[in-house]
mmCIF file of C-alpha atoms in Angstrom:
data_model
loop_
_atom_site.group_PDB
_atom_site.id
_atom_site.type_symbol
_atom_site.label_atom_id
_atom_site.label_comp_id
_atom_site.label_asym_id
_atom_site.label_seq_id
_atom_site.Cartn_x
_atom_site.Cartn_y
_atom_site.Cartn_z
ATOM 1 C CA GLY A 285 -0.061 -0.050 0.051
ATOM 2 C CA LEU A 286 0.795 3.811 0.492
ATOM 3 C CA GLY A 287 3.229 2.770 3.406
ATOM 4 C CA ASP A 288 5.294 0.660 0.830
ATOM 5 C CA VAL A 289 5.611 3.482 -1.943
ATOM 6 C CA TYR A 290 6.249 5.992 0.860
ATOM 7 C CA LYS A 291 9.286 3.778 1.947
ATOM 8 C CA ARG A 292 10.486 3.067 -1.551
ATOM 9 C CA GLN A 293 10.649 6.990 -1.860
ATOM 10 C CA ALA A 294 12.061 7.567 1.323
ATOM 11 C CA LEU A 295 14.858 5.006 0.807
ATOM 12 C CA TYR A 296 15.755 6.301 -2.850
ATOM 13 C CA ASP A 297 16.065 9.854 -1.301
ATOM 14 C CA GLN A 298 18.009 9.124 1.565
ATOM 15 C CA THR A 299 20.419 6.544 -0.646
ATOM 16 C CA ASN A 300 23.186 8.669 -2.317
ATOM 17 C CA THR A 301 21.913 7.905 -5.841
ATOM 18 C CA THR A 302 24.205 10.244 -7.529
ATOM 19 C CA LYS A 303 26.651 7.730 -8.080
ATOM 20 C CA LEU A 304 23.659 5.468 -9.151
ATOM 21 C CA GLU A 305 22.236 7.910 -12.084
ATOM 22 C CA ALA A 306 25.753 8.656 -13.310
ATOM 23 C CA ASN A 307 25.868 4.857 -13.688
ATOM 24 C CA LEU A 308 23.038 4.702 -15.465
ATOM 25 C CA LYS A 309 23.106 7.654 -17.889
ATOM 26 C CA ASN A 310 25.328 5.919 -20.782
ATOM 27 C CA HIS A 311 23.331 2.630 -20.225
ATOM 28 C CA TYR A 312 19.586 3.632 -20.648
ATOM 29 C CA LYS A 313 18.426 4.437 -24.071
ATOM 30 C CA ASP A 314 15.937 6.646 -22.387
ATOM 31 C CA THR A 315 17.344 8.670 -19.686
ATOM 32 C CA SER A 316 14.480 11.011 -19.217
ATOM 33 C CA ASP A 317 13.422 9.793 -15.486
ATOM 34 C CA ILE A 318 15.981 7.302 -14.223
ATOM 35 C CA LYS A 319 14.476 7.767 -10.772
ATOM 36 C CA LYS A 320 11.124 6.923 -11.735
ATOM 37 C CA ARG A 321 12.047 3.840 -13.749
ATOM 38 C CA ILE A 322 13.893 2.422 -10.461
ATOM 39 C CA ILE A 323 11.101 3.212 -8.152
ATOM 40 C CA ASN A 324 8.467 1.603 -10.249
ATOM 41 C CA TRP A 325 10.486 -1.639 -10.665
ATOM 42 C CA LEU A 326 11.119 -1.636 -6.789
ATOM 43 C CA LYS A 327 7.127 -1.367 -6.301
ATOM 44 C CA LEU A 328 7.024 -4.606 -7.969
ATOM 45 C CA PHE A 329 8.163 -6.155 -4.592
ATOM 46 C CA ASN A 330 6.214 -5.416 -1.754
ATOM 47 C CA GLU A 331 4.554 -7.164 1.465
ATOM 48 C CA THR A 332 1.689 -8.343 -0.524
ATOM 49 C CA THR A 333 3.853 -9.525 -3.736
ATOM 50 C CA ILE A 334 6.339 -11.213 -1.477
ATOM 51 C CA GLU A 335 3.863 -12.692 0.801
ATOM 52 C CA GLY A 336 4.537 -16.548 1.471
ATOM 53 C CA SER A 337 7.352 -16.558 -0.772
ATOM 54 C CA ASP A 338 10.950 -18.332 -0.071
ATOM 55 C CA LEU A 339 12.327 -14.684 -0.351
ATOM 56 C CA LYS A 340 9.935 -13.687 2.615
ATOM 57 C CA LYS A 341 11.361 -16.517 4.781
ATOM 58 C CA ASP A 342 14.910 -15.795 3.748
ATOM 59 C CA LEU A 343 14.589 -12.046 4.698
ATOM 60 C CA GLY A 344 13.656 -13.381 8.129
ATOM 61 C CA GLN A 345 14.285 -10.518 10.507
ATOM 62 C CA ASN A 346 15.214 -8.224 7.392
ATOM 63 C CA SER A 347 12.532 -5.732 6.197
ATOM 64 C CA ILE A 348 11.321 -4.924 2.530
ATOM 65 C CA GLU A 349 13.667 -1.806 3.043
ATOM 66 C CA ASN A 350 16.540 -4.334 3.291
ATOM 67 C CA LEU A 351 15.614 -5.855 -0.059
ATOM 68 C CA TYR A 352 15.326 -2.384 -1.856
ATOM 69 C CA ASN A 353 18.322 -1.247 -0.155
ATOM 70 C CA ALA A 354 20.347 -4.295 -1.659
ATOM 71 C CA ILE A 355 18.880 -3.565 -5.116
ATOM 72 C CA ILE A 356 20.127 -0.275 -5.078
ATOM 73 C CA ASN A 357 23.265 -1.097 -3.752
ATOM 74 C CA LEU A 358 23.992 -3.966 -6.585
ATOM 75 C CA LEU A 359 22.854 -1.226 -9.240
ATOM 76 C CA SER A 360 25.286 1.017 -7.988
ATOM 77 C CA GLU A 361 27.973 -1.512 -8.245
ATOM 78 C CA HIS A 362 27.364 -1.945 -11.761
ATOM 79 C CA ILE A 363 30.248 -0.863 -14.126
ATOM 80 C CA PRO A 364 29.061 1.769 -16.888
ATOM 81 C CA VAL A 365 30.906 2.910 -19.943
ATOM 82 C CA LYS A 366 31.823 6.344 -18.272
ATOM 83 C CA ASP A 367 31.944 9.693 -20.110
ATOM 84 C CA GLU A 368 35.872 9.777 -20.087
ATOM 85 C CA ASP A 369 35.837 5.940 -21.772
ATOM 86 C CA LEU A 370 33.680 7.548 -24.518
ATOM 87 C CA ASP A 371 36.068 10.515 -24.905
ATOM 88 C CA PHE A 372 39.044 8.346 -25.043
ATOM 89 C CA PHE A 373 37.523 5.652 -27.655
ATOM 90 C CA TYR A 374 36.359 8.823 -29.726
ATOM 91 C CA LYS A 375 39.551 10.606 -29.694
ATOM 92 C CA LYS A 376 41.826 7.436 -30.582
ATOM 93 C CA ILE A 377 39.530 5.862 -33.341
ATOM 94 C CA LEU A 378 39.705 9.306 -35.074
ATOM 95 C CA GLU A 379 43.173 9.689 -34.595
ATOM 96 C CA TYR A 380 43.442 6.258 -36.361
ATOM 97 C CA HIS A 381 41.051 7.170 -38.850
ATOM 98 C CA SER A 382 42.982 10.307 -40.029
ATOM 99 C CA SER A 383 46.459 8.270 -40.430
ATOM 100 C CA ASP A 384 47.314 6.524 -43.545
ATOM 101 C CA GLU A 385 49.303 3.850 -41.631
ATOM 102 C CA SER A 386 46.060 2.508 -40.000
ATOM 103 C CA LEU A 387 43.112 0.207 -41.210
ATOM 104 C CA ILE A 388 40.075 0.159 -39.098
ATOM 105 C CA PHE A 389 38.500 -3.442 -39.171
ATOM 106 C CA PRO A 390 35.351 -4.296 -36.784
ATOM 107 C CA LEU A 391 35.345 -7.960 -36.666
ATOM 108 C CA LYS A 392 31.879 -7.842 -37.039
ATOM 109 C CA HIS A 393 29.799 -5.702 -39.574
ATOM 110 C CA LEU A 394 28.561 -3.144 -37.046
ATOM 111 C CA TYR A 395 25.840 -2.065 -39.164
ATOM 112 C CA ARG A 396 24.567 -5.552 -40.387
ATOM 113 C CA ASP A 397 24.779 -6.926 -37.075
ATOM 114 C CA SER A 398 23.389 -3.761 -35.427
ATOM 115 C CA ASN A 399 25.575 -4.558 -32.313
ATOM 116 C CA GLY A 400 27.241 -2.857 -29.502
ATOM 117 C CA LEU A 401 29.672 -1.020 -31.669
ATOM 118 C CA GLU A 402 27.056 0.460 -33.687
ATOM 119 C CA ARG A 403 25.414 2.087 -30.547
ATOM 120 C CA LEU A 404 28.999 3.117 -29.213
ATOM 121 C CA PHE A 405 29.365 5.021 -32.638
ATOM 122 C CA ILE A 406 26.273 6.480 -32.497
ATOM 123 C CA LYS A 407 26.613 7.623 -28.774
ATOM 124 C CA CYS A 408 30.040 9.095 -29.977
ATOM 125 C CA GLY A 409 28.616 10.950 -32.944
ATOM 126 C CA ILE A 410 30.161 9.009 -35.503
ATOM 127 C CA GLU A 411 28.373 8.714 -38.964
ATOM 128 C CA LYS A 412 28.452 5.934 -41.008
ATOM 129 C CA ARG A 413 29.948 8.002 -43.740
ATOM 130 C CA GLU A 414 32.578 9.616 -41.538
ATOM 131 C CA ILE A 415 34.355 6.403 -40.550
ATOM 132 C CA ASP A 416 33.439 3.914 -43.879
ATOM 133 C CA VAL A 417 33.866 0.475 -42.605
ATOM 134 C CA GLU A 418 33.223 -1.023 -45.801
ATOM 135 C CA LYS A 419 35.768 0.934 -47.483
ATOM 136 C CA TYR A 420 38.481 -0.236 -45.063
ATOM 137 C CA ALA A 421 37.337 -3.839 -45.353
ATOM 138 C CA LYS A 422 37.621 -3.670 -49.227
ATOM 139 C CA LYS A 423 41.209 -2.646 -48.841
ATOM 140 C CA ILE A 424 42.177 -5.314 -46.648
ATOM 141 C CA PHE A 425 40.600 -8.007 -48.556
ATOM 142 C CA THR A 426 42.325 -6.635 -51.837
ATOM 143 C CA GLU A 427 45.473 -4.578 -51.062
ATOM 144 C CA ASN A 428 48.538 -5.489 -49.752
ATOM 145 C CA CYS A 429 48.529 -3.738 -46.254
ATOM 146 C CA ASN A 430 51.605 -5.057 -44.793
ATOM 147 C CA ASN A 431 53.507 -3.017 -42.245
ATOM 148 C CA LYS A 432 50.245 -0.822 -41.720
ATOM 149 C CA ARG A 433 48.384 -0.942 -38.287
ATOM 150 C CA LEU A 434 45.071 -2.988 -38.067
ATOM 151 C CA VAL A 435 42.700 -1.358 -35.489
ATOM 152 C CA ILE A 436 39.845 -3.605 -34.188
ATOM 153 C CA PRO A 437 37.411 -1.905 -32.292
ATOM 154 C CA SER A 438 34.338 -2.891 -29.961
ATOM 155 C CA ASP A 439 32.158 -1.520 -27.588
ATOM 156 C CA ILE A 440 33.163 -3.321 -24.447
ATOM 157 C CA SER A 441 35.605 -6.406 -24.465
ATOM 158 C CA ILE A 442 34.981 -9.008 -21.853
ATOM 159 C CA SER A 443 35.610 -12.647 -22.323
ATOM 160 C CA GLY A 444 36.758 -12.553 -25.630
ATOM 161 C CA SER A 445 34.785 -15.372 -26.975
ATOM 162 C CA GLN A 446 32.691 -13.350 -29.433
ATOM 163 C CA ALA A 447 35.778 -11.783 -30.873
ATOM 164 C CA GLY A 448 37.645 -15.126 -30.459
ATOM 165 C CA LYS A 449 35.049 -16.857 -32.727
ATOM 166 C CA ALA A 450 35.320 -13.893 -35.243
ATOM 167 C CA LEU A 451 38.876 -14.224 -35.486
ATOM 168 C CA GLU A 452 38.381 -17.868 -36.250
ATOM 169 C CA TYR A 453 36.287 -17.356 -38.686
ATOM 170 C CA TYR A 454 38.643 -15.138 -40.793
ATOM 171 C CA LEU A 455 42.148 -16.742 -39.926
ATOM 172 C CA LYS A 456 41.693 -20.432 -39.875
ATOM 173 C CA THR A 457 42.529 -22.659 -42.888
ATOM 174 C CA TYR A 458 39.832 -23.957 -45.011
ATOM 175 C CA ASP A 459 40.104 -26.728 -47.391
ATOM 176 C CA SER A 460 38.356 -24.786 -50.116
ATOM 177 C CA PHE A 461 36.334 -21.652 -50.525
ATOM 178 C CA GLU A 462 33.414 -23.632 -50.575
ATOM 179 C CA GLN A 463 33.978 -24.780 -47.134
ATOM 180 C CA PHE A 464 34.468 -21.090 -45.978
ATOM 181 C CA LYS A 465 31.159 -20.193 -47.817
ATOM 182 C CA GLU A 466 29.471 -23.090 -46.071
ATOM 183 C CA GLU A 467 30.662 -21.772 -42.738
ATOM 184 C CA THR A 468 29.592 -18.147 -43.458
ATOM 185 C CA LYS A 469 25.882 -19.530 -44.124
ATOM 186 C CA LYS A 470 26.187 -21.295 -40.495
ATOM 187 C CA ARG A 471 27.395 -18.283 -38.765
ATOM 188 C CA GLU A 472 24.442 -16.146 -40.827
ATOM 189 C CA GLU A 473 21.788 -18.337 -39.456
ATOM 190 C CA LYS A 474 23.229 -17.965 -35.860
ATOM 191 C CA ASN A 475 22.764 -14.058 -36.610
ATOM 192 C CA GLU A 476 26.563 -13.602 -36.708
ATOM 193 C CA LYS A 477 27.176 -10.900 -39.222
ATOM 194 C CA TYR A 478 30.477 -10.401 -40.681
ATOM 195 C CA PHE A 479 32.009 -8.442 -43.786
ATOM 196 C CA SER A 480 31.531 -10.131 -47.363
ATOM 197 C CA ILE A 481 34.491 -11.882 -48.598
ATOM 198 C CA ASN A 482 33.522 -12.879 -52.305
ATOM 199 C CA ASN A 483 36.383 -15.045 -53.415
ATOM 200 C CA SER A 484 39.519 -17.089 -52.164
ATOM 201 C CA ASP A 485 41.967 -14.352 -53.195
ATOM 202 C CA GLU A 486 40.096 -11.978 -50.590
ATOM 203 C CA LEU A 487 40.193 -14.664 -47.962
ATOM 204 C CA THR A 488 44.044 -15.135 -48.549
ATOM 205 C CA LYS A 489 44.763 -11.500 -48.859
ATOM 206 C CA LEU A 490 43.008 -10.687 -45.509
ATOM 207 C CA GLN A 491 45.024 -13.617 -43.849
ATOM 208 C CA GLN A 492 48.346 -12.274 -45.249
ATOM 209 C CA ASN A 493 47.425 -8.803 -43.995
ATOM 210 C CA PHE A 494 46.726 -10.067 -40.342
ATOM 211 C CA ARG A 495 50.191 -11.756 -40.537
ATOM 212 C CA GLY A 496 52.011 -8.863 -42.133
ATOM 213 C CA ALA A 497 50.536 -6.048 -40.094
ATOM 214 C CA LYS A 498 53.199 -3.708 -38.134
ATOM 215 C CA GLU A 499 50.606 -4.097 -35.386
ATOM 216 C CA ILE A 500 47.293 -5.221 -34.368
ATOM 217 C CA ILE A 501 45.372 -2.923 -31.901
ATOM 218 C CA PHE A 502 42.232 -3.920 -29.981
ATOM 219 C CA LEU A 503 40.489 -0.416 -29.199
ATOM 220 C CA SER A 504 37.660 -0.664 -26.731
ATOM 221 C CA PRO A 505 36.355 2.072 -23.796
ATOM 222 C CA VAL A 506 36.486 -0.910 -21.433
ATOM 223 C CA ILE A 507 38.679 -4.154 -21.823
ATOM 224 C CA THR A 508 39.174 -7.039 -19.287
ATOM 225 C CA GLU A 509 42.287 -8.969 -18.146
ATOM 226 C CA GLU A 510 40.562 -12.255 -19.565
ATOM 227 C CA PHE A 511 39.883 -10.684 -22.842
ATOM 228 C CA LYS A 512 43.519 -9.888 -23.483
ATOM 229 C CA GLN A 513 44.622 -13.384 -22.262
ATOM 230 C CA ASN A 514 42.055 -15.235 -24.387
ATOM 231 C CA ILE A 515 42.728 -12.950 -27.554
ATOM 232 C CA LEU A 516 46.608 -13.507 -27.416
ATOM 233 C CA SER A 517 46.353 -17.305 -26.961
ATOM 234 C CA ARG A 518 43.656 -17.232 -30.009
ATOM 235 C CA LEU A 519 46.134 -15.310 -32.495
ATOM 236 C CA GLU A 520 49.030 -17.424 -31.175
ATOM 237 C CA ASP A 521 46.724 -20.351 -32.388
ATOM 238 C CA TYR A 522 47.006 -18.727 -35.890
ATOM 239 C CA ASN A 523 50.760 -17.924 -35.720
ATOM 240 C CA ILE A 524 50.166 -14.310 -35.583
ATOM 241 C CA SER A 525 52.870 -12.765 -33.574
ATOM 242 C CA SER A 526 52.676 -9.234 -34.850
ATOM 243 C CA ASN A 527 52.905 -6.524 -32.250
ATOM 244 C CA ILE A 528 49.667 -7.159 -30.501
ATOM 245 C CA GLN A 529 48.361 -4.082 -28.432
ATOM 246 C CA PHE A 530 45.358 -3.392 -26.214
ATOM 247 C CA GLU A 531 44.127 0.105 -25.650
ATOM 248 C CA GLN A 532 41.569 0.823 -23.342
ATOM 249 C CA SER A 533 40.277 3.749 -20.894
ATOM 250 C CA THR A 534 39.202 1.153 -18.278
ATOM 251 C CA LEU A 535 40.925 -2.187 -17.663
ATOM 252 C CA LEU A 536 39.570 -4.580 -15.403
ATOM 253 C CA ARG A 537 39.940 -7.565 -13.377
ATOM 254 C CA ASP A 538 37.352 -10.130 -12.657
ATOM 255 C CA THR A 539 37.255 -9.019 -8.942
ATOM 256 C CA ASP A 540 35.508 -5.892 -10.269
ATOM 257 C CA TYR A 541 33.107 -7.240 -12.218
ATOM 258 C CA LEU A 542 32.098 -10.880 -11.188
ATOM 259 C CA ILE A 543 29.276 -10.625 -8.705
ATOM 260 C CA GLY A 544 30.783 -13.602 -6.884
ATOM 261 C CA LYS A 545 34.196 -12.070 -6.752
ATOM 262 C CA LYS A 546 33.705 -8.262 -6.079
ATOM 263 C CA ARG A 547 33.615 -6.716 -2.836
ATOM 264 C CA PHE A 548 30.099 -6.299 -2.103
ATOM 265 C CA ASP A 549 28.149 -5.787 1.233
ATOM 266 C CA LYS A 550 27.582 -9.502 2.567
ATOM 267 C CA GLU A 551 24.041 -9.067 4.106
ATOM 268 C CA ASN A 552 23.081 -7.448 0.605
ATOM 269 C CA LYS A 553 24.914 -10.067 -1.257
ATOM 270 C CA LYS A 554 22.669 -12.729 0.784
ATOM 271 C CA ILE A 555 19.461 -10.958 -0.011
ATOM 272 C CA ILE A 556 20.163 -10.664 -3.714
ATOM 273 C CA TYR A 557 21.348 -14.473 -3.866
ATOM 274 C CA ALA A 558 17.731 -15.330 -2.261
ATOM 275 C CA LEU A 559 15.831 -13.007 -4.603
ATOM 276 C CA LEU A 560 17.662 -14.460 -7.845
ATOM 277 C CA LYS A 561 16.816 -18.184 -6.686
ATOM 278 C CA ASP A 562 13.064 -17.697 -5.798
ATOM 279 C CA ARG A 563 11.655 -18.335 -9.085
ATOM 280 C CA GLU A 564 8.214 -19.113 -7.934
ATOM 281 C CA LEU A 565 8.032 -15.511 -6.994
ATOM 282 C CA LEU A 566 9.563 -14.176 -9.971
ATOM 283 C CA LYS A 567 7.032 -16.294 -12.224
ATOM 284 C CA LYS A 568 4.320 -14.530 -10.618
ATOM 285 C CA ILE A 569 5.455 -10.788 -11.416
ATOM 286 C CA PHE A 570 8.006 -11.363 -14.851
ATOM 287 C CA ASN A 571 7.366 -12.929 -18.174
ATOM 288 C CA CYS A 572 10.302 -14.940 -19.328
ATOM 289 C CA LYS A 573 10.264 -17.075 -22.375
ATOM 290 C CA LYS A 574 13.070 -19.037 -21.213
ATOM 291 C CA TRP A 575 12.432 -19.981 -17.436
ATOM 292 C CA GLN A 576 14.896 -23.227 -17.966
ATOM 293 C CA GLU A 577 17.556 -20.743 -19.325
ATOM 294 C CA TYR A 578 16.896 -18.538 -16.071
ATOM 295 C CA LYS A 579 17.148 -21.560 -13.930
ATOM 296 C CA GLU A 580 20.620 -22.673 -15.184
ATOM 297 C CA GLY A 581 21.949 -19.218 -14.477
ATOM 298 C CA VAL A 582 20.474 -19.418 -10.619
ATOM 299 C CA LYS A 583 20.617 -23.082 -9.781
ATOM 300 C CA ASP A 584 23.353 -22.512 -7.139
ATOM 301 C CA ASN A 585 25.797 -20.147 -5.587
ATOM 302 C CA GLY A 586 28.167 -21.052 -8.058
ATOM 303 C CA SER A 587 26.288 -20.277 -11.254
ATOM 304 C CA ILE A 588 25.299 -16.767 -9.744
ATOM 305 C CA ASN A 589 28.735 -16.194 -8.889
ATOM 306 C CA LYS A 590 29.698 -15.989 -12.467
ATOM 307 C CA ARG A 591 27.271 -13.424 -13.548
ATOM 308 C CA ASN A 592 28.707 -9.994 -14.018
ATOM 309 C CA THR A 593 27.688 -6.473 -13.243
ATOM 310 C CA LEU A 594 28.794 -4.545 -16.487
ATOM 311 C CA LEU A 595 26.627 -2.400 -18.289
ATOM 312 C CA ARG A 596 26.792 -1.701 -22.141
ATOM 313 C CA ILE A 597 25.487 1.179 -23.973
ATOM 314 C CA GLY A 598 21.826 0.545 -24.470
ATOM 315 C CA SER A 599 22.402 -3.071 -23.430
ATOM 316 C CA LEU A 600 24.099 -5.672 -21.226
ATOM 317 C CA PRO A 601 26.664 -8.414 -21.686
ATOM 318 C CA SER A 602 25.104 -11.862 -22.282
ATOM 319 C CA LYS A 603 26.095 -13.100 -18.687
ATOM 320 C CA HIS A 604 24.284 -10.396 -17.053
ATOM 321 C CA ILE A 605 22.322 -10.692 -13.926
ATOM 322 C CA ARG A 606 19.134 -12.016 -15.885
ATOM 323 C CA LEU A 607 16.487 -10.645 -13.488
ATOM 324 C CA PHE A 608 17.437 -7.235 -14.294
ATOM 325 C CA SER A 609 16.132 -7.566 -17.665
ATOM 326 C CA LEU A 610 13.016 -9.561 -17.506
ATOM 327 C CA GLU A 611 9.851 -7.850 -18.641
ATOM 328 C CA PRO A 612 7.565 -7.150 -15.642
ATOM 329 C CA LYS A 613 4.072 -8.510 -16.515
ATOM 330 C CA ASN A 614 2.143 -5.057 -15.255
ATOM 331 C CA GLY A 615 3.959 -3.067 -18.050
ATOM 332 C CA THR A 616 6.539 -1.518 -15.898
ATOM 333 C CA LYS A 617 10.274 -1.377 -17.835
ATOM 334 C CA PRO A 618 12.661 -4.010 -17.040
ATOM 335 C CA LEU A 619 15.242 -2.516 -14.492
ATOM 336 C CA LEU A 620 18.003 -2.503 -17.026
ATOM 337 C CA ASP A 621 17.848 -2.598 -21.033
ATOM 338 C CA TYR A 622 18.792 -5.515 -22.886
ATOM 339 C CA THR A 623 19.031 -6.126 -26.723
ATOM 340 C CA GLU A 624 18.921 -9.661 -27.252
ATOM 341 C CA ASN A 625 20.816 -11.373 -29.967
ATOM 342 C CA TRP A 626 17.671 -12.850 -31.058
ATOM 343 C CA LYS A 627 19.359 -16.214 -32.325
ATOM 344 C CA ARG A 628 21.663 -17.745 -29.635
#
């Protein structure tokens, strides 16, 4: 009732939400009323809705305020792409774009894939025709680019599994161009969109250019140590030993972003884990097309520990805290924005 609404509002006002709102402004597609969005989401949990639930039992002596507190605390512990990260990326990519020594090659076609890199370009105000990725790709597929610098931009580099898959696609040895075309078809079906390579000469040229590059630079506002390790070992698999560099504004370790490893208030963490595991309660409040998949992510503490607290621009990494992107049944917006890669 009204008491609950009052508690939420009061709690939100007492909590230092400056950090929270700064955290979310580059994440949300619509930033007109961050506060209202969060309060509306907290409203989904109240004495009436949690009555008789496991969560209610697990809260024990804790009150509903403690639940709100834990959610707000976890939200402010999320790591955003900050303004200075955006500035860093924007300056760097324009610098490379204006140098004849550099070629810019996103591993996926940002406009066909409409991915996080496209959202980053839009956020930085980079127009399609300003950095013509098609033109760069054409060069890499048809000209000798030895001793040039290959710059591979992305919006946020976490585990390296997406980038690794793309590198494998471009760099592995195929028995024939037919086999490469088969592989392309398989990947297109999974909604992975790459730059089109039209014949075996182009594929060979691309591979030669990777091997002959003066340096290969992975450029991103945010990069993790895990990403660096995985990419280095992946490139080693393809005998690429050019000078490999990583340039980022923020470098993260897993203790910064994995919910199981980050320093996070113990009491709040217990409450969050109880909330995530109470599927019966969540089924009453949210729609989810894949409860089975949700269950996998929360089946024990170990599974929850691997979830991350990173925010992307207008989206989330695939291993985010799934509860935060579920659609509430009452039409309220999800707590965070997630653009699903629809064929996973």
